[in-house]
Short mmCIF file of C-alpha atoms and ligand atoms in Angstrom, two decimals:
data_model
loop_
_atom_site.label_atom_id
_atom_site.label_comp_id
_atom_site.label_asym_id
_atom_site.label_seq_id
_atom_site.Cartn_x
_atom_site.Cartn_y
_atom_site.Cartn_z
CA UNK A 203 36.17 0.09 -14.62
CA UNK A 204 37.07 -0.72 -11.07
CA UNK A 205 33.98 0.34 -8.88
CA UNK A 206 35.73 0.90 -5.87
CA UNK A 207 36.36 4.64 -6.04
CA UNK A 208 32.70 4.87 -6.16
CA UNK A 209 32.14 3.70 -2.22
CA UNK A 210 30.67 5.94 -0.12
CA UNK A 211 29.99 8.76 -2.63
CA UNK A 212 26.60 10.83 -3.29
CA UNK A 213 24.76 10.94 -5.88
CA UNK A 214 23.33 14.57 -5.98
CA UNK A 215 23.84 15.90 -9.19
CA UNK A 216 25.56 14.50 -12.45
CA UNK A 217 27.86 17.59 -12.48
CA UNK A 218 29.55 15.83 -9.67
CA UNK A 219 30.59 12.78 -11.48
CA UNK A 220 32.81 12.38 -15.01
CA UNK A 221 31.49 10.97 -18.11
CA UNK A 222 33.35 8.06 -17.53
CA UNK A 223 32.02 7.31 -13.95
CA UNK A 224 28.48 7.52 -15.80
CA UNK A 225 29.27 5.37 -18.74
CA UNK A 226 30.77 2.83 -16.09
CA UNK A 227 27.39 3.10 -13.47
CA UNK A 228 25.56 2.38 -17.15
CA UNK A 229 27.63 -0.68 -17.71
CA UNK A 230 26.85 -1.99 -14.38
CA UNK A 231 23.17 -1.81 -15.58
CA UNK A 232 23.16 -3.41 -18.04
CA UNK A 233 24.54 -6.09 -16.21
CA UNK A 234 22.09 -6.10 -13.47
CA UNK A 235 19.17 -5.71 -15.98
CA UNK A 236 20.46 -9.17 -17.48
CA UNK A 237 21.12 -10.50 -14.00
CA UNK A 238 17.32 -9.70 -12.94
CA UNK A 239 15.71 -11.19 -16.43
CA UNK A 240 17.95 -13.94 -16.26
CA UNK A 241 16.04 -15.01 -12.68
CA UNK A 242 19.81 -14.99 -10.54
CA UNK A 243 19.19 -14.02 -6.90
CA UNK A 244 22.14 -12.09 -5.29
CA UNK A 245 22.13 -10.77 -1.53
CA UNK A 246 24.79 -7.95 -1.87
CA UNK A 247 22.72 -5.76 0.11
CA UNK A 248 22.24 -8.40 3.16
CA UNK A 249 23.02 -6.93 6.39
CA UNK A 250 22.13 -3.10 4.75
CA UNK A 251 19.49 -0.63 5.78
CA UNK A 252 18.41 2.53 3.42
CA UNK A 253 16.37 5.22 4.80
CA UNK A 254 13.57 6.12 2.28
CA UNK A 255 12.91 9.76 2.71
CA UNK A 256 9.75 11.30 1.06
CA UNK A 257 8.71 14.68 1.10
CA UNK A 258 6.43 14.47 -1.66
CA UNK A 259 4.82 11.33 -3.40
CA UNK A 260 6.33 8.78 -5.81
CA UNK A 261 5.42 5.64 -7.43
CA UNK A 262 8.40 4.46 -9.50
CA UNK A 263 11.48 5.96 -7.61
CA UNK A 264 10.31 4.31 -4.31
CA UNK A 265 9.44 1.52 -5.85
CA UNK A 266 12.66 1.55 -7.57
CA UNK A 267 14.43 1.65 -4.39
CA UNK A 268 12.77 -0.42 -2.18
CA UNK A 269 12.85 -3.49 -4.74
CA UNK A 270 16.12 -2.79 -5.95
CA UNK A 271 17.64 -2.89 -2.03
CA UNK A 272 15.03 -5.84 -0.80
CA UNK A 273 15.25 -8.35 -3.45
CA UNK A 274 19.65 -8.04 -2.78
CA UNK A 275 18.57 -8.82 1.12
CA UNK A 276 18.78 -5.70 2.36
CA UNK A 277 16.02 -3.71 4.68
CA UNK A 278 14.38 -0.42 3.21
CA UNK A 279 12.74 1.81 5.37
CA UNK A 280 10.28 4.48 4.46
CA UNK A 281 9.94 7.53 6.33
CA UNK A 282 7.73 10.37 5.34
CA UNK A 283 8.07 13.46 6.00
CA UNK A 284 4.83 13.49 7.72
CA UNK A 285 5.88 11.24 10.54
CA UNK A 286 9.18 12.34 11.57
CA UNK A 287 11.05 14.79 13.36
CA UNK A 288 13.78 16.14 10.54
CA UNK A 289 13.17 19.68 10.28
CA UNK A 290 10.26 20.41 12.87
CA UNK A 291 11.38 18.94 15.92
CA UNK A 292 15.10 18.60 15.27
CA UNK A 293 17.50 20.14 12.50
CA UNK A 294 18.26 19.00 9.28
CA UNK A 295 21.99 18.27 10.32
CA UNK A 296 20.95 16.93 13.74
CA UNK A 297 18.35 13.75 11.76
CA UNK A 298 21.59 13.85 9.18
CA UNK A 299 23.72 12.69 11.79
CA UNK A 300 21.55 10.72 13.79
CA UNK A 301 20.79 8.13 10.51
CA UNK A 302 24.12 8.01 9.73
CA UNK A 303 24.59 6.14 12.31
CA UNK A 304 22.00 3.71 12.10
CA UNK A 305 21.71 3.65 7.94
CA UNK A 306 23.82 2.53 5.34
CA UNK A 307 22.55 5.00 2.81
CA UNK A 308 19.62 7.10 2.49
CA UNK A 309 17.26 8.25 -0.23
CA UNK A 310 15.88 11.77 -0.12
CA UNK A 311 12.51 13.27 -2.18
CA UNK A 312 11.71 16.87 -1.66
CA UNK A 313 11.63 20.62 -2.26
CA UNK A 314 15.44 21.85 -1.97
CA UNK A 315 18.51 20.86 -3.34
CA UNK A 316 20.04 22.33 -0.39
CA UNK A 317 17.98 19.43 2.08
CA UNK A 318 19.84 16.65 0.11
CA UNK A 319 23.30 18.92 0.54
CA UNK A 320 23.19 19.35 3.95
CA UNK A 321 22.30 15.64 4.34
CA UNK A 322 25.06 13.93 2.55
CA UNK A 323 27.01 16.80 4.61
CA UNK A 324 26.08 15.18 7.80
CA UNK A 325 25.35 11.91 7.03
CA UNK A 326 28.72 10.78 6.57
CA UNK A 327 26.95 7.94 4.23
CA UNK A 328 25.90 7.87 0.60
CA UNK A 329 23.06 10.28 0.32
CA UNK A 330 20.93 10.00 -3.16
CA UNK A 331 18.82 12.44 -4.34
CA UNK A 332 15.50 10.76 -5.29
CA UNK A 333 14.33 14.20 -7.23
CA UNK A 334 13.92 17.91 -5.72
CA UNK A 335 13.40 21.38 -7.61
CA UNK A 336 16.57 21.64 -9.28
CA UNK A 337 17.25 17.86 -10.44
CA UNK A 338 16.22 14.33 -10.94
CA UNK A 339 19.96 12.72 -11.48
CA UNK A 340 18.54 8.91 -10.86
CA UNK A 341 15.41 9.52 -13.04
CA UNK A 342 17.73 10.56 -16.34
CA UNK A 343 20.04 7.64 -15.80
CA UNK A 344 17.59 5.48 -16.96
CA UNK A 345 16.77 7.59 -19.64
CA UNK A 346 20.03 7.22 -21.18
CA UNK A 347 20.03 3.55 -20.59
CA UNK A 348 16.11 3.62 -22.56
CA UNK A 349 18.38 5.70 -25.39
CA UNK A 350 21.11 3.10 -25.81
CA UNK A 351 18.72 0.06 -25.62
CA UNK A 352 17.29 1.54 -28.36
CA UNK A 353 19.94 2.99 -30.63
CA UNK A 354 23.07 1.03 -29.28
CA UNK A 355 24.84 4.32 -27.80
CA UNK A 356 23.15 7.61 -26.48
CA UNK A 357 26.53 9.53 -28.26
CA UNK A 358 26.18 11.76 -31.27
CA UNK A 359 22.39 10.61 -30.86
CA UNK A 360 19.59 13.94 -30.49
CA UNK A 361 17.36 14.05 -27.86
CA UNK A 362 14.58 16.49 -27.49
CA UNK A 363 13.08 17.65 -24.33
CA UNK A 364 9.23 19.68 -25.44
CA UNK A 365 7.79 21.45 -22.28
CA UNK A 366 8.57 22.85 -19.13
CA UNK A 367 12.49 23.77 -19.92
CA UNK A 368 12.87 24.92 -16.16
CA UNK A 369 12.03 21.96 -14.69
CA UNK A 370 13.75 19.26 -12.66
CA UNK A 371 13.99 16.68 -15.46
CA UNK A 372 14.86 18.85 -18.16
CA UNK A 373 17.92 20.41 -15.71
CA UNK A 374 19.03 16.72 -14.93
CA UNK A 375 18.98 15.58 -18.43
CA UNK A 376 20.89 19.00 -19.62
CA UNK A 377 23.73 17.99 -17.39
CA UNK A 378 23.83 14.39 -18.30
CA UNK A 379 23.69 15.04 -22.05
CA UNK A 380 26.53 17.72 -22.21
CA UNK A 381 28.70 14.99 -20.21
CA UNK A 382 28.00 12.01 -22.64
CA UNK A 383 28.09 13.73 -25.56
CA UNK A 384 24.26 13.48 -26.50
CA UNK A 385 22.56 16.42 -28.49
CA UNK A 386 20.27 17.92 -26.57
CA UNK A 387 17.71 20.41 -27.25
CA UNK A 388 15.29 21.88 -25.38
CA UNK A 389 11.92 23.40 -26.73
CA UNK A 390 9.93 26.01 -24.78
CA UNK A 391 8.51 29.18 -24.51
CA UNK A 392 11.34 31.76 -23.74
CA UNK A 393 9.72 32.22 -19.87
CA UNK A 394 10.56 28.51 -19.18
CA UNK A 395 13.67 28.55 -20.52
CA UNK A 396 15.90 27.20 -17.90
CA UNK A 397 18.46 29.40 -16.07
CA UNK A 398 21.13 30.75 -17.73
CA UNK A 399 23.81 29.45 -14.72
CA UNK A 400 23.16 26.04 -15.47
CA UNK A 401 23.50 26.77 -19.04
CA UNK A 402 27.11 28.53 -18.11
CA UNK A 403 27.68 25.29 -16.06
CA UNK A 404 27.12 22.74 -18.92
CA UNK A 405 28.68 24.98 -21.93
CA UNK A 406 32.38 23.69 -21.50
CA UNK A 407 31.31 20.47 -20.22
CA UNK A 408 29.22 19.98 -24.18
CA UNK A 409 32.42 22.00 -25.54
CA UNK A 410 34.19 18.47 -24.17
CA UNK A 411 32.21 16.25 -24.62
CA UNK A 412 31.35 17.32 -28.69
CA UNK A 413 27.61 17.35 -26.98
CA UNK A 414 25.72 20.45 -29.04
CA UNK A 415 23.42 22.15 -26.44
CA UNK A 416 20.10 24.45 -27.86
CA UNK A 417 17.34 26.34 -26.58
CA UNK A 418 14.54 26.84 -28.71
CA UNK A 419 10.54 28.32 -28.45
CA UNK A 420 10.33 26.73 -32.52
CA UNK A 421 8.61 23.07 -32.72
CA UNK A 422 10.44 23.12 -36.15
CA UNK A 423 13.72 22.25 -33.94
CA UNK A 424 12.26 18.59 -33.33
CA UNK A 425 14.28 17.78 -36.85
CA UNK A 426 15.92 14.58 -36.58
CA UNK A 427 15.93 14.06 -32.94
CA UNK A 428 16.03 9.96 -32.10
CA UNK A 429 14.08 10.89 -29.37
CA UNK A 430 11.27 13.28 -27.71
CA UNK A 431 10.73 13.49 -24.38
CA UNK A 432 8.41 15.49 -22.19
CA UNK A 433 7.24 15.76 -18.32
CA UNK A 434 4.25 17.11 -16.79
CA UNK A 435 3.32 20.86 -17.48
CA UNK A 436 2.88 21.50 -13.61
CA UNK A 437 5.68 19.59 -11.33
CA UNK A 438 5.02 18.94 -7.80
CA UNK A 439 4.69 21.44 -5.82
CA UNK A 440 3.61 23.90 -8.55
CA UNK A 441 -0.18 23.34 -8.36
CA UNK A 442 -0.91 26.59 -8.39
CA UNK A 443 0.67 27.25 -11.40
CA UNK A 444 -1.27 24.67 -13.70
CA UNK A 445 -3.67 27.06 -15.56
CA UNK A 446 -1.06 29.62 -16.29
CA UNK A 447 1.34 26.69 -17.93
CA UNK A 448 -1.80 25.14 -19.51
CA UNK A 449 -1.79 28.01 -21.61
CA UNK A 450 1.79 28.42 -22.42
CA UNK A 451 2.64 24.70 -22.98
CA UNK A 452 -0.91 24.15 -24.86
CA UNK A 453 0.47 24.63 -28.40
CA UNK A 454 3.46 22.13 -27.21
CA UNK A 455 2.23 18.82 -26.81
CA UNK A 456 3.99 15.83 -27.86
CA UNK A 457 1.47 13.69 -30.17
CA UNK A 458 1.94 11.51 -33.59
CA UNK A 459 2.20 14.73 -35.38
CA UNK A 460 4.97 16.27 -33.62
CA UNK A 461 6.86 12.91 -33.56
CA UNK A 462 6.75 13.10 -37.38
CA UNK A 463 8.34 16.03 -37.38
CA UNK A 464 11.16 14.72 -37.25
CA UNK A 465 11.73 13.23 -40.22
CA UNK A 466 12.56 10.03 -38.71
CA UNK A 467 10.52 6.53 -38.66
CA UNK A 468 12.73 5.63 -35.84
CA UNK A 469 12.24 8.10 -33.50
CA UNK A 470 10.89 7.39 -29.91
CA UNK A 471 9.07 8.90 -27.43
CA UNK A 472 10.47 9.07 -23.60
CA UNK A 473 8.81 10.70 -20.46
CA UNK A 474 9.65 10.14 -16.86
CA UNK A 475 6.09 9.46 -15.55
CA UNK A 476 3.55 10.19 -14.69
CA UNK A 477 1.98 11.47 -17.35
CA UNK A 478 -1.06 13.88 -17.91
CA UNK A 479 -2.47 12.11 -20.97
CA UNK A 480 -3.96 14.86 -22.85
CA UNK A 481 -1.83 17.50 -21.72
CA UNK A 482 1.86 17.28 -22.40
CA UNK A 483 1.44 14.16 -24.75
CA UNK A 484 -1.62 12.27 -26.26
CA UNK A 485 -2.29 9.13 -24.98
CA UNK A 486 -2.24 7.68 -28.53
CA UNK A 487 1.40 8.44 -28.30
CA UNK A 488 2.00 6.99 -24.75
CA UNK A 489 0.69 4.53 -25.03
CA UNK A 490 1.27 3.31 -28.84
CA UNK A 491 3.96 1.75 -30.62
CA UNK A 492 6.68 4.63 -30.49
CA UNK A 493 6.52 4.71 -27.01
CA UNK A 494 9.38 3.77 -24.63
CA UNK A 495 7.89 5.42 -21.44
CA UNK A 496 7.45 1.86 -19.62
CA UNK A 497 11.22 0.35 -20.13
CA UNK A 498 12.17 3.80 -19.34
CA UNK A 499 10.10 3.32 -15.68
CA UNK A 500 11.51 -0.52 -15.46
CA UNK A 501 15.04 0.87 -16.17
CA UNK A 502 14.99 2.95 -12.84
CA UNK A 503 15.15 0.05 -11.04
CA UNK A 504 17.89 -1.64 -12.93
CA UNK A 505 19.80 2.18 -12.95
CA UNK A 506 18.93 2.67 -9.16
CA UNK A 507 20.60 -0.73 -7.89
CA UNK A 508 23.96 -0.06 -10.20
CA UNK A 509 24.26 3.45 -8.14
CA UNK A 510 23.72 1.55 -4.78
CA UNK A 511 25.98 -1.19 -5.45
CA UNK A 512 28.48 1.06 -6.37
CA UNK A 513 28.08 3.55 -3.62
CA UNK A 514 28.18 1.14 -1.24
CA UNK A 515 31.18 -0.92 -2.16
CA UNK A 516 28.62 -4.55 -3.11
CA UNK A 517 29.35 -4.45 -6.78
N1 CP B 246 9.61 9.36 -12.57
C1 CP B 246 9.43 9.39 -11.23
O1 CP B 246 10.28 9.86 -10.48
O2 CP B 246 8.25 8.88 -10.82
P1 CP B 246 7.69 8.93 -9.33
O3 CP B 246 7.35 10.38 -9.05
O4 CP B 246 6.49 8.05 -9.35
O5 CP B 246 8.76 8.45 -8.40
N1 NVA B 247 9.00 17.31 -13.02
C1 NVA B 247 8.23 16.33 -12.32
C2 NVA B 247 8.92 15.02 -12.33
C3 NVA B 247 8.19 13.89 -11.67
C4 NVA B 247 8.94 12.60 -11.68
C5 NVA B 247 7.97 16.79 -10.91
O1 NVA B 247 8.89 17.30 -10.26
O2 NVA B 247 6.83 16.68 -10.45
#
């Protein structure tokens, strides 16, 4: 595919790009994957600035970023939302407009999915969202590309999201899945099920695709999924709210048992880090052979730097 329709888009949400434009951002890394292991150094981000912003903390999608943009030559800057003025001292629209002229890009982490939206309304650059409340679309890229490392394409395959159904991660990789075509199911109790507008969103999107979409409270529905996948019972900013889920998600923890099943010797186990080992999953599970958590984490990087060169025209 010809990247060029790509430059100067967001990345928000996957509902705003085709399965084709996906598939094609996945081809590109692969190829950058290869490029990195291979030890070639490229500069297609010399002369480029991103602005880093975090509301709340991250390991692997900063990281992601800031090595994916330096190591192509181009200068990352981290801003926290502690230090600057965006949304205390000045509006939203006003910072918006302000890096866009200074920036090429900018990464955003925080609460609302309106923040990113009103930034890559003002920006007038690429605006990626680095994870808020209602999706994660950079974190489930990589999760495909951990699916079709392992099984040679993510289509027709079953993946299986146990745990908070509501959550960021299990939105994102709704979405993603009814574009591709990849079964997904997701197991929770019926209070965490996620909401029924996103499920009206991704219906005829899975109807195209030939992607079959469940929600489930029965473990049993595990059955011949290629892959399980689960995410912290409490996401950031939900503190509060850890004892209550303890008790719901208790019975639904991902461990050696669960992973057999279904049915499969083959199946993997995915989660988007980090991980509460001995909550959501078992830590023989993490970190044991079925485990796929830590390409999953490396593949952000390789995922992250396809979207950017893309975006930004340096493919
Ligand atoms: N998976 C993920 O987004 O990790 P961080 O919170 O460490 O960025
Ligand atoms: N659902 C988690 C994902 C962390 C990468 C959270 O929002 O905290």
């Amino acid at each position: 595919m010809d990247y060029e329709h790509f430059k100067g888009r967001s990345l928000l949400c996957w509902l705003d790009y085709s399965a084709a434009e996906i598939t094609a951002l996945l081809e590109l890394a692969k190829r950058v994957k290869t490029e990195s292991k291979s030890g070639q150094v490229r500069q297609r981000f010399l002369g480029k600035t991103i602005a880093l912003i975090f509301e709340k903390r991250s390991t692997r999608t900063r990281c992601a970023f800031e090595t994916a943009f330096g190591e192509e030559g181009g200068h990352p800057v981290f801003l926290s939302t502690a230090d600057i003025q965006m949304g205390v001292k000045e509006s939203l629209e006003d910072t918006a407009r302000v890096m866009g002229r200074m920036f090429s890009a900018i990464q955003f982490r925080g609460f609302k999915q309106e923040t990113v939206e009103t930034l890559a309304a003002f920006a007038g650059i690429p605006v990626y969202n680095g994870l808020t409340d209602s999706y994660h679309p950079t974190q489930v890229l990589a999760d495909i590309m951990t699916l079709e490392e392992n099984f040679g394409s993510a289509k027709e395959k079953n993946l299986c999201f146990v745990g908070d159904g509501r959550n960021n991660v299990a939105r994102s990789l709704m979405v993603i899945c009814a574009k591709l075509g990849v079964n997904f199911t997701i197991i929770t109790p019926a209070v965490l099920a996620p909401d029924h507008d996103l499920v009206k969103r991704c219906a005829p999107l899975a109807a195209e695709s030939g992607a079959r979409l469940r929600i489930s409270d029965k473990l049993e529905e595990v059955k011949d999924a290629h892959a399980l996948y689960t995410d912290v019972w409490a996401s950031m900013g939900e503190e509060d709210k850890k004892a209550e889920r303890k008790a719901l998600l208790a019975p639904y923890q991902v461990n050696s048992s669960l992973m057999a099943a279904t049915g499969r010797n083959d199946t993997i186990f995915l989660h988007c880090l980090p991980a509460v080992k001995g909550e959501e999953v078992s830590a023989e599970l993490i970190d044991g052979p079925q485990s796929r958590a830590w390409d999953e984490a490396e593949n952000r990087k390789h995922t992250i730097k396809a979207i950017m060169l893309a975006t930004l025209g340096a493919v």
